[in-house]
PDB file of C-alpha atoms and ligand atoms in Angstrom:
ATOM      1  CA  UNK A   1     -89.150 137.668 115.351  1.00 41.00           C
ATOM      2  CA  UNK A   2     -91.820 135.563 113.696  1.00 45.00           C
ATOM      3  CA  UNK A   3     -95.239 137.126 113.953  1.00 43.00           C
ATOM      4  CA  UNK A   4     -98.029 134.857 115.146  1.00 44.00           C
ATOM      5  CA  UNK A   5    -100.254 134.609 112.156  1.00 42.00           C
ATOM      6  CA  UNK A   6    -101.966 131.746 110.444  1.00 43.00           C
ATOM      7  CA  UNK A   7    -100.658 130.726 107.072  1.00 45.00           C
ATOM      8  CA  UNK A   8    -102.643 130.237 103.912  1.00 43.00           C
ATOM      9  CA  UNK A   9    -105.450 127.804 104.433  1.00 43.00           C
ATOM     10  CA  UNK A  10    -106.578 127.414 100.877  1.00 46.00           C
ATOM     11  CA  UNK A  11    -107.395 124.064  99.282  1.00 50.00           C
ATOM     12  CA  UNK A  12    -108.325 122.207 102.418  1.00 56.00           C
ATOM     13  CA  UNK A  13    -110.982 121.303 104.885  1.00 63.00           C
ATOM     14  CA  UNK A  14    -110.119 124.163 107.232  1.00 64.00           C
ATOM     15  CA  UNK A  15    -110.980 126.934 104.770  1.00 60.00           C
ATOM     16  CA  UNK A  16    -113.504 129.237 106.380  1.00 62.00           C
ATOM     17  CA  UNK A  17    -113.143 127.595 109.794  1.00 75.00           C
ATOM     18  CA  UNK A  18    -111.653 129.420 112.734  1.00 85.00           C
ATOM     19  CA  UNK A  19    -108.092 128.062 113.123  1.00 90.00           C
ATOM     20  CA  UNK A  20    -107.411 126.114 116.315  1.00 93.00           C
ATOM     21  CA  UNK A  21    -103.619 126.226 115.983  1.00 96.00           C
ATOM     22  CA  UNK A  22    -101.202 129.018 115.218  1.00 96.00           C
ATOM     23  CA  UNK A  23     -97.593 128.964 114.080  1.00 97.00           C
ATOM     24  CA  UNK A  24     -95.600 130.794 116.753  1.00 97.00           C
ATOM     25  CA  UNK A  25     -91.983 130.380 115.628  1.00 97.00           C
ATOM     26  CA  UNK A  26     -89.932 129.027 112.739  1.00 97.00           C
ATOM     27  CA  UNK A  27     -86.227 128.506 112.075  1.00 98.00           C
ATOM     28  CA  UNK A  28     -83.639 126.404 110.217  1.00 98.00           C
ATOM     29  CA  UNK A  29     -82.723 123.036 111.713  1.00 98.00           C
ATOM     30  CA  UNK A  30     -79.612 121.303 110.381  1.00 98.00           C
ATOM     31  CA  UNK A  31     -79.737 117.600 111.336  1.00 97.00           C
ATOM     32  CA  UNK A  32     -77.701 114.473 110.709  1.00 96.00           C
ATOM     33  CA  UNK A  33     -80.232 113.809 107.929  1.00 96.00           C
ATOM     34  CA  UNK A  34     -79.531 117.177 106.309  1.00 96.00           C
ATOM     35  CA  UNK A  35     -81.172 120.582 106.370  1.00 97.00           C
ATOM     36  CA  UNK A  36     -84.700 120.846 107.751  1.00 98.00           C
ATOM     37  CA  UNK A  37     -86.855 123.642 109.064  1.00 98.00           C
ATOM     38  CA  UNK A  38     -88.480 123.572 112.471  1.00 98.00           C
ATOM     39  CA  UNK A  39     -91.639 125.358 113.549  1.00 98.00           C
ATOM     40  CA  UNK A  40     -93.549 125.593 116.792  1.00 98.00           C
ATOM     41  CA  UNK A  41     -97.333 125.696 116.794  1.00 97.00           C
ATOM     42  CA  UNK A  42     -99.610 126.485 119.697  1.00 96.00           C
ATOM     43  CA  UNK A  43    -103.091 125.202 120.204  1.00 95.00           C
ATOM     44  CA  UNK A  44    -105.649 127.961 120.619  1.00 95.00           C
ATOM     45  CA  UNK A  45    -108.001 125.617 122.465  1.00 93.00           C
ATOM     46  CA  UNK A  46    -105.654 124.048 125.036  1.00 92.00           C
ATOM     47  CA  UNK A  47    -102.119 124.467 126.366  1.00 92.00           C
ATOM     48  CA  UNK A  48    -100.777 121.882 123.907  1.00 93.00           C
ATOM     49  CA  UNK A  49     -97.748 122.747 121.776  1.00 95.00           C
ATOM     50  CA  UNK A  50     -96.618 121.026 118.580  1.00 97.00           C
ATOM     51  CA  UNK A  51     -93.227 120.863 116.944  1.00 98.00           C
ATOM     52  CA  UNK A  52     -93.004 120.440 113.189  1.00 98.00           C
ATOM     53  CA  UNK A  53     -89.848 119.457 111.333  1.00 98.00           C
ATOM     54  CA  UNK A  54     -90.054 119.706 107.568  1.00 98.00           C
ATOM     55  CA  UNK A  55     -88.207 120.323 104.363  1.00 97.00           C
ATOM     56  CA  UNK A  56     -88.693 120.957 100.677  1.00 97.00           C
ATOM     57  CA  UNK A  57     -91.572 122.276  98.644  1.00 95.00           C
ATOM     58  CA  UNK A  58     -94.809 121.357 100.411  1.00 96.00           C
ATOM     59  CA  UNK A  59     -97.318 123.281  98.326  1.00 94.00           C
ATOM     60  CA  UNK A  60     -97.355 120.815  95.457  1.00 93.00           C
ATOM     61  CA  UNK A  61     -99.615 118.300  93.766  1.00 92.00           C
ATOM     62  CA  UNK A  62     -97.007 115.596  94.300  1.00 94.00           C
ATOM     63  CA  UNK A  63     -97.796 113.460  97.356  1.00 96.00           C
ATOM     64  CA  UNK A  64     -95.642 114.588 100.274  1.00 97.00           C
ATOM     65  CA  UNK A  65     -94.375 112.097 102.878  1.00 98.00           C
ATOM     66  CA  UNK A  66     -95.724 112.967 106.312  1.00 98.00           C
ATOM     67  CA  UNK A  67     -95.593 111.472 109.750  1.00 98.00           C
ATOM     68  CA  UNK A  68     -97.672 112.428 112.750  1.00 97.00           C
ATOM     69  CA  UNK A  69     -95.305 111.232 115.467  1.00 97.00           C
ATOM     70  CA  UNK A  70     -96.633 110.858 118.981  1.00 94.00           C
ATOM     71  CA  UNK A  71     -93.983 111.799 121.516  1.00 94.00           C
ATOM     72  CA  UNK A  72     -92.301 108.849 123.204  1.00 95.00           C
ATOM     73  CA  UNK A  73     -89.665 110.250 125.536  1.00 96.00           C
ATOM     74  CA  UNK A  74     -88.378 106.792 126.444  1.00 96.00           C
ATOM     75  CA  UNK A  75     -88.086 105.645 122.842  1.00 95.00           C
ATOM     76  CA  UNK A  76     -87.215 108.902 121.059  1.00 96.00           C
ATOM     77  CA  UNK A  77     -84.662 110.227 123.551  1.00 96.00           C
ATOM     78  CA  UNK A  78     -83.455 107.296 125.653  1.00 96.00           C
ATOM     79  CA  UNK A  79     -83.623 104.671 122.864  1.00 94.00           C
ATOM     80  CA  UNK A  80     -85.764 102.340 124.955  1.00 94.00           C
ATOM     81  CA  UNK A  81     -86.024  98.876 123.443  1.00 92.00           C
ATOM     82  CA  UNK A  82     -89.603  98.432 124.746  1.00 91.00           C
ATOM     83  CA  UNK A  83     -91.103 100.059 121.660  1.00 91.00           C
ATOM     84  CA  UNK A  84     -90.178 101.036 118.115  1.00 91.00           C
ATOM     85  CA  UNK A  85     -91.110 104.735 118.331  1.00 94.00           C
ATOM     86  CA  UNK A  86     -87.570 106.114 118.119  1.00 95.00           C
ATOM     87  CA  UNK A  87     -86.802 103.872 115.143  1.00 95.00           C
ATOM     88  CA  UNK A  88     -89.978 105.018 113.409  1.00 95.00           C
ATOM     89  CA  UNK A  89     -89.076 108.677 113.923  1.00 97.00           C
ATOM     90  CA  UNK A  90     -85.590 108.134 112.507  1.00 97.00           C
ATOM     91  CA  UNK A  91     -86.969 106.199 109.526  1.00 96.00           C
ATOM     92  CA  UNK A  92     -89.385 109.056 108.833  1.00 97.00           C
ATOM     93  CA  UNK A  93     -86.566 111.622 108.896  1.00 97.00           C
ATOM     94  CA  UNK A  94     -84.477 109.431 106.578  1.00 97.00           C
ATOM     95  CA  UNK A  95     -87.388 109.012 104.170  1.00 97.00           C
ATOM     96  CA  UNK A  96     -88.041 112.744 104.073  1.00 98.00           C
ATOM     97  CA  UNK A  97     -84.330 113.456 103.543  1.00 97.00           C
ATOM     98  CA  UNK A  98     -84.220 110.950 100.677  1.00 97.00           C
ATOM     99  CA  UNK A  99     -87.341 112.355  98.986  1.00 96.00           C
ATOM    100  CA  UNK A 100     -86.203 115.936  99.512  1.00 97.00           C
ATOM    101  CA  UNK A 101     -89.485 116.954 101.090  1.00 97.00           C
ATOM    102  CA  UNK A 102     -91.826 116.001 103.858  1.00 98.00           C
ATOM    103  CA  UNK A 103     -93.108 116.769 107.319  1.00 98.00           C
ATOM    104  CA  UNK A 104     -92.955 115.301 110.812  1.00 98.00           C
ATOM    105  CA  UNK A 105     -95.554 116.717 113.193  1.00 98.00           C
ATOM    106  CA  UNK A 106     -94.288 115.925 116.678  1.00 97.00           C
ATOM    107  CA  UNK A 107     -97.302 115.636 118.911  1.00 94.00           C
ATOM    108  CA  UNK A 108     -96.531 115.936 122.618  1.00 92.00           C
ATOM    109  CA  UNK A 109     -99.122 113.448 123.849  1.00 89.00           C
ATOM    110  CA  UNK A 110     -96.720 111.175 125.711  1.00 87.00           C
ATOM    111  CA  UNK A 111     -97.656 107.568 126.365  1.00 83.00           C
ATOM    112  CA  UNK A 112    -100.710 107.614 124.088  1.00 84.00           C
ATOM    113  CA  UNK A 113    -101.886 110.652 126.035  1.00 85.00           C
ATOM    114  CA  UNK A 114    -101.463 109.489 129.649  1.00 88.00           C
ATOM    115  CA  UNK A 115     -98.283 111.480 130.356  1.00 90.00           C
ATOM    116  CA  UNK A 116     -94.787 110.337 131.260  1.00 94.00           C
ATOM    117  CA  UNK A 117     -95.406 109.629 134.972  1.00 94.00           C
ATOM    118  CA  UNK A 118     -98.375 107.390 134.238  1.00 93.00           C
ATOM    119  CA  UNK A 119     -96.399 105.754 131.445  1.00 92.00           C
ATOM    120  CA  UNK A 120     -93.652 104.834 133.921  1.00 95.00           C
ATOM    121  CA  UNK A 121     -96.353 103.497 136.277  1.00 94.00           C
ATOM    122  CA  UNK A 122     -97.651 101.413 133.370  1.00 92.00           C
ATOM    123  CA  UNK A 123     -94.119 100.152 132.706  1.00 93.00           C
ATOM    124  CA  UNK A 124     -93.918  99.052 136.358  1.00 95.00           C
ATOM    125  CA  UNK A 125     -97.077  96.988 135.845  1.00 94.00           C
ATOM    126  CA  UNK A 126     -95.590  95.607 132.623  1.00 92.00           C
ATOM    127  CA  UNK A 127     -92.574  94.526 134.694  1.00 94.00           C
ATOM    128  CA  UNK A 128     -95.077  92.350 136.604  1.00 94.00           C
ATOM    129  CA  UNK A 129     -96.416  90.820 133.393  1.00 91.00           C
ATOM    130  CA  UNK A 130     -99.214  93.148 132.219  1.00 91.00           C
ATOM    131  CA  UNK A 131     -99.273  94.099 128.550  1.00 89.00           C
ATOM    132  CA  UNK A 132     -99.466  97.706 127.334  1.00 88.00           C
ATOM    133  CA  UNK A 133    -103.290  97.752 127.352  1.00 88.00           C
ATOM    134  CA  UNK A 134    -103.776  95.827 130.621  1.00 91.00           C
ATOM    135  CA  UNK A 135    -101.384  98.198 132.389  1.00 91.00           C
ATOM    136  CA  UNK A 136    -103.372 101.284 131.350  1.00 90.00           C
ATOM    137  CA  UNK A 137    -106.643  99.623 132.351  1.00 91.00           C
ATOM    138  CA  UNK A 138    -105.239  98.677 135.782  1.00 91.00           C
ATOM    139  CA  UNK A 139    -104.267 102.311 136.290  1.00 91.00           C
ATOM    140  CA  UNK A 140    -107.802 103.401 135.395  1.00 92.00           C
ATOM    141  CA  UNK A 141    -106.510 105.204 132.309  1.00 89.00           C
ATOM    142  CA  UNK A 142    -107.618 105.186 128.695  1.00 85.00           C
ATOM    143  CA  UNK A 143    -105.930 102.825 126.262  1.00 84.00           C
ATOM    144  CA  UNK A 144    -105.361 105.559 123.693  1.00 82.00           C
ATOM    145  CA  UNK A 145    -106.302 109.174 124.426  1.00 84.00           C
ATOM    146  CA  UNK A 146    -104.559 110.734 121.444  1.00 84.00           C
ATOM    147  CA  UNK A 147    -106.329 113.166 119.136  1.00 91.00           C
ATOM    148  CA  UNK A 148    -104.929 114.070 115.738  1.00 94.00           C
ATOM    149  CA  UNK A 149    -107.201 116.837 114.417  1.00 94.00           C
ATOM    150  CA  UNK A 150    -104.817 119.658 115.233  1.00 95.00           C
ATOM    151  CA  UNK A 151    -101.866 117.760 113.752  1.00 96.00           C
ATOM    152  CA  UNK A 152    -103.832 117.504 110.515  1.00 96.00           C
ATOM    153  CA  UNK A 153    -104.714 121.180 110.705  1.00 96.00           C
ATOM    154  CA  UNK A 154    -100.986 121.942 110.934  1.00 97.00           C
ATOM    155  CA  UNK A 155    -100.310 119.822 107.837  1.00 97.00           C
ATOM    156  CA  UNK A 156    -102.965 121.797 105.978  1.00 95.00           C
ATOM    157  CA  UNK A 157    -101.537 125.070 107.285  1.00 95.00           C
ATOM    158  CA  UNK A 158     -98.192 124.093 105.742  1.00 96.00           C
ATOM    159  CA  UNK A 159     -99.968 123.801 102.404  1.00 95.00           C
ATOM    160  CA  UNK A 160    -100.278 120.029 102.066  1.00 96.00           C
ATOM    161  CA  UNK A 161    -103.134 118.529 100.097  1.00 95.00           C
ATOM    162  CA  UNK A 162    -101.873 115.089  98.994  1.00 96.00           C
ATOM    163  CA  UNK A 163     -99.779 112.941 101.306  1.00 97.00           C
ATOM    164  CA  UNK A 164     -97.951 109.671 101.717  1.00 97.00           C
ATOM    165  CA  UNK A 165     -98.668 108.674 105.310  1.00 97.00           C
ATOM    166  CA  UNK A 166     -95.633 107.225 107.084  1.00 97.00           C
ATOM    167  CA  UNK A 167     -97.523 105.247 109.723  1.00 95.00           C
ATOM    168  CA  UNK A 168     -98.833 101.882 110.854  1.00 92.00           C
ATOM    169  CA  UNK A 169    -101.719 103.497 112.726  1.00 93.00           C
ATOM    170  CA  UNK A 170    -105.058 103.504 110.887  1.00 93.00           C
ATOM    171  CA  UNK A 171    -106.447 106.175 113.242  1.00 93.00           C
ATOM    172  CA  UNK A 172    -103.845 108.629 111.947  1.00 95.00           C
ATOM    173  CA  UNK A 173    -104.791 107.873 108.340  1.00 96.00           C
ATOM    174  CA  UNK A 174    -108.462 108.328 109.137  1.00 95.00           C
ATOM    175  CA  UNK A 175    -107.750 111.658 110.853  1.00 95.00           C
ATOM    176  CA  UNK A 176    -105.834 112.871 107.798  1.00 96.00           C
ATOM    177  CA  UNK A 177    -108.712 111.922 105.517  1.00 95.00           C
ATOM    178  CA  UNK A 178    -111.306 113.491 107.797  1.00 94.00           C
ATOM    179  CA  UNK A 179    -109.223 116.674 107.834  1.00 94.00           C
ATOM    180  CA  UNK A 180    -109.429 116.857 104.048  1.00 94.00           C
ATOM    181  CA  UNK A 181    -106.026 115.474 103.064  1.00 96.00           C
ATOM    182  CA  UNK A 182    -105.835 112.992 100.230  1.00 96.00           C
ATOM    183  CA  UNK A 183    -103.861 110.002 101.528  1.00 96.00           C
ATOM    184  CA  UNK A 184    -102.423 108.723  98.256  1.00 96.00           C
ATOM    185  CA  UNK A 185    -100.364 105.998  99.860  1.00 95.00           C
ATOM    186  CA  UNK A 186     -99.491 104.497 103.224  1.00 94.00           C
ATOM    187  CA  UNK A 187     -95.814 103.794 103.725  1.00 93.00           C
ATOM    188  CA  UNK A 188     -95.304 101.123 106.391  1.00 90.00           C
ATOM    189  CA  UNK A 189     -92.656 101.845 109.015  1.00 88.00           C
ATOM    190  CA  UNK A 190     -92.004  98.425 110.410  1.00 87.00           C
ATOM    191  CA  UNK A 191     -89.041  96.790 112.090  1.00 83.00           C
ATOM    192  CA  UNK A 192     -88.436  93.172 112.903  1.00 82.00           C
ATOM    193  CA  UNK A 193     -89.797  92.503 116.405  1.00 82.00           C
ATOM    194  CA  UNK A 194     -87.161  91.943 119.089  1.00 83.00           C
ATOM    195  CA  UNK A 195     -87.689  89.965 122.286  1.00 83.00           C
ATOM    196  CA  UNK A 196     -88.443  93.310 123.983  1.00 81.00           C
ATOM    197  CA  UNK A 197     -90.934  94.615 121.400  1.00 84.00           C
ATOM    198  CA  UNK A 198     -92.626  91.356 120.402  1.00 83.00           C
ATOM    199  CA  UNK A 199     -95.463  91.460 122.936  1.00 79.00           C
ATOM    200  CA  UNK A 200     -95.968  95.213 122.575  1.00 79.00           C
ATOM    201  CA  UNK A 201     -96.165  95.007 118.777  1.00 81.00           C
ATOM    202  CA  UNK A 202     -98.536  92.059 118.795  1.00 82.00           C
ATOM    203  CA  UNK A 203    -100.903  93.928 121.157  1.00 80.00           C
ATOM    204  CA  UNK A 204    -100.723  96.867 118.744  1.00 81.00           C
ATOM    205  CA  UNK A 205    -101.563  94.606 115.809  1.00 84.00           C
ATOM    206  CA  UNK A 206    -104.214  92.335 117.285  1.00 83.00           C
ATOM    207  CA  UNK A 207    -105.866  94.594 119.878  1.00 81.00           C
ATOM    208  CA  UNK A 208    -105.329  98.084 118.517  1.00 83.00           C
ATOM    209  CA  UNK A 209    -105.605  97.276 114.809  1.00 84.00           C
ATOM    210  CA  UNK A 210    -102.226  98.604 113.758  1.00 85.00           C
ATOM    211  CA  UNK A 211    -101.113  97.646 110.260  1.00 82.00           C
ATOM    212  CA  UNK A 212     -98.194  95.389 111.145  1.00 81.00           C
ATOM    213  CA  UNK A 213     -96.873  92.208 109.567  1.00 82.00           C
ATOM    214  CA  UNK A 214     -94.641  91.203 112.507  1.00 78.00           C
ATOM    215  CA  UNK A 215     -92.392  89.262 110.178  1.00 76.00           C
ATOM    216  CA  UNK A 216     -89.301  87.722 111.716  1.00 72.00           C
ATOM    217  CA  UNK A 217     -86.378  86.496 109.685  1.00 69.00           C
TER     218      UNK A 217
HETATM  219 ZN1   ZN B   1     -92.552 104.337 122.349  1.00 70.58          ZN
END
C-alpha cells in the first residue's frame, strides 16, 4: 500500500510552502501507447481528485512534455465530435510515448468547471443555436471556472522543472510559469476543424484567446 506522503519538492516554487495536494496511490498502467504509470492525487483544500499518467525519467534538465488535460467526459470517453478534447488527450499520450517521457495531469473539472449536468444543459442550448460561451451565460454560469495551480503543484511534485507544454490554452502556460516551471516550448495540439467543431474552435480562438490556427485543407 502506498503511503500518503508528499514527494520531494526541491527546485521549484513550492519549496517551503505547505503542500495543497498529496499523492495517495501509484501503480503501473499498460496502455495501447505502451507502459505508463498512473497516480492519484488528492487535494488537501477541497474534495477534488487528480489522476496523473506519466512515464520515463522526469527529474531531468531536459524539457519534459506535459499536458494538463481538463476532463471532458463526452469527448474523452464517448468520442463526441462537438469538441477536440479526446483527440488532444490521445495526441498527448502518443507524443509522450514517442519521446519516452512525459506527464498528463487529468483534471476532473468537467465542462470548464461547470460539471457534467450543466454541460449537457449547455449542449441543449447549443442545439438551439447558442455557442459554447452564450450557453454558459444563459445558464448563469461562468465561462471558464478552471483553476490550474494544483495541477502545476503535481507536476512539481513529480520533479519537473523544465517542460514542453502540450496545449493551445495560454492560461495553462501562464499557470505553469506562475508555479515556477520553465516552459521551454509550447507544442500545439491542433486538428483540422470539422463541421461539428468549427464554431466551437472559433469561439475558443477569438473569444477565449486559444492559440489556434484553424487551418482547413
Ligand atoms: Zn470536450
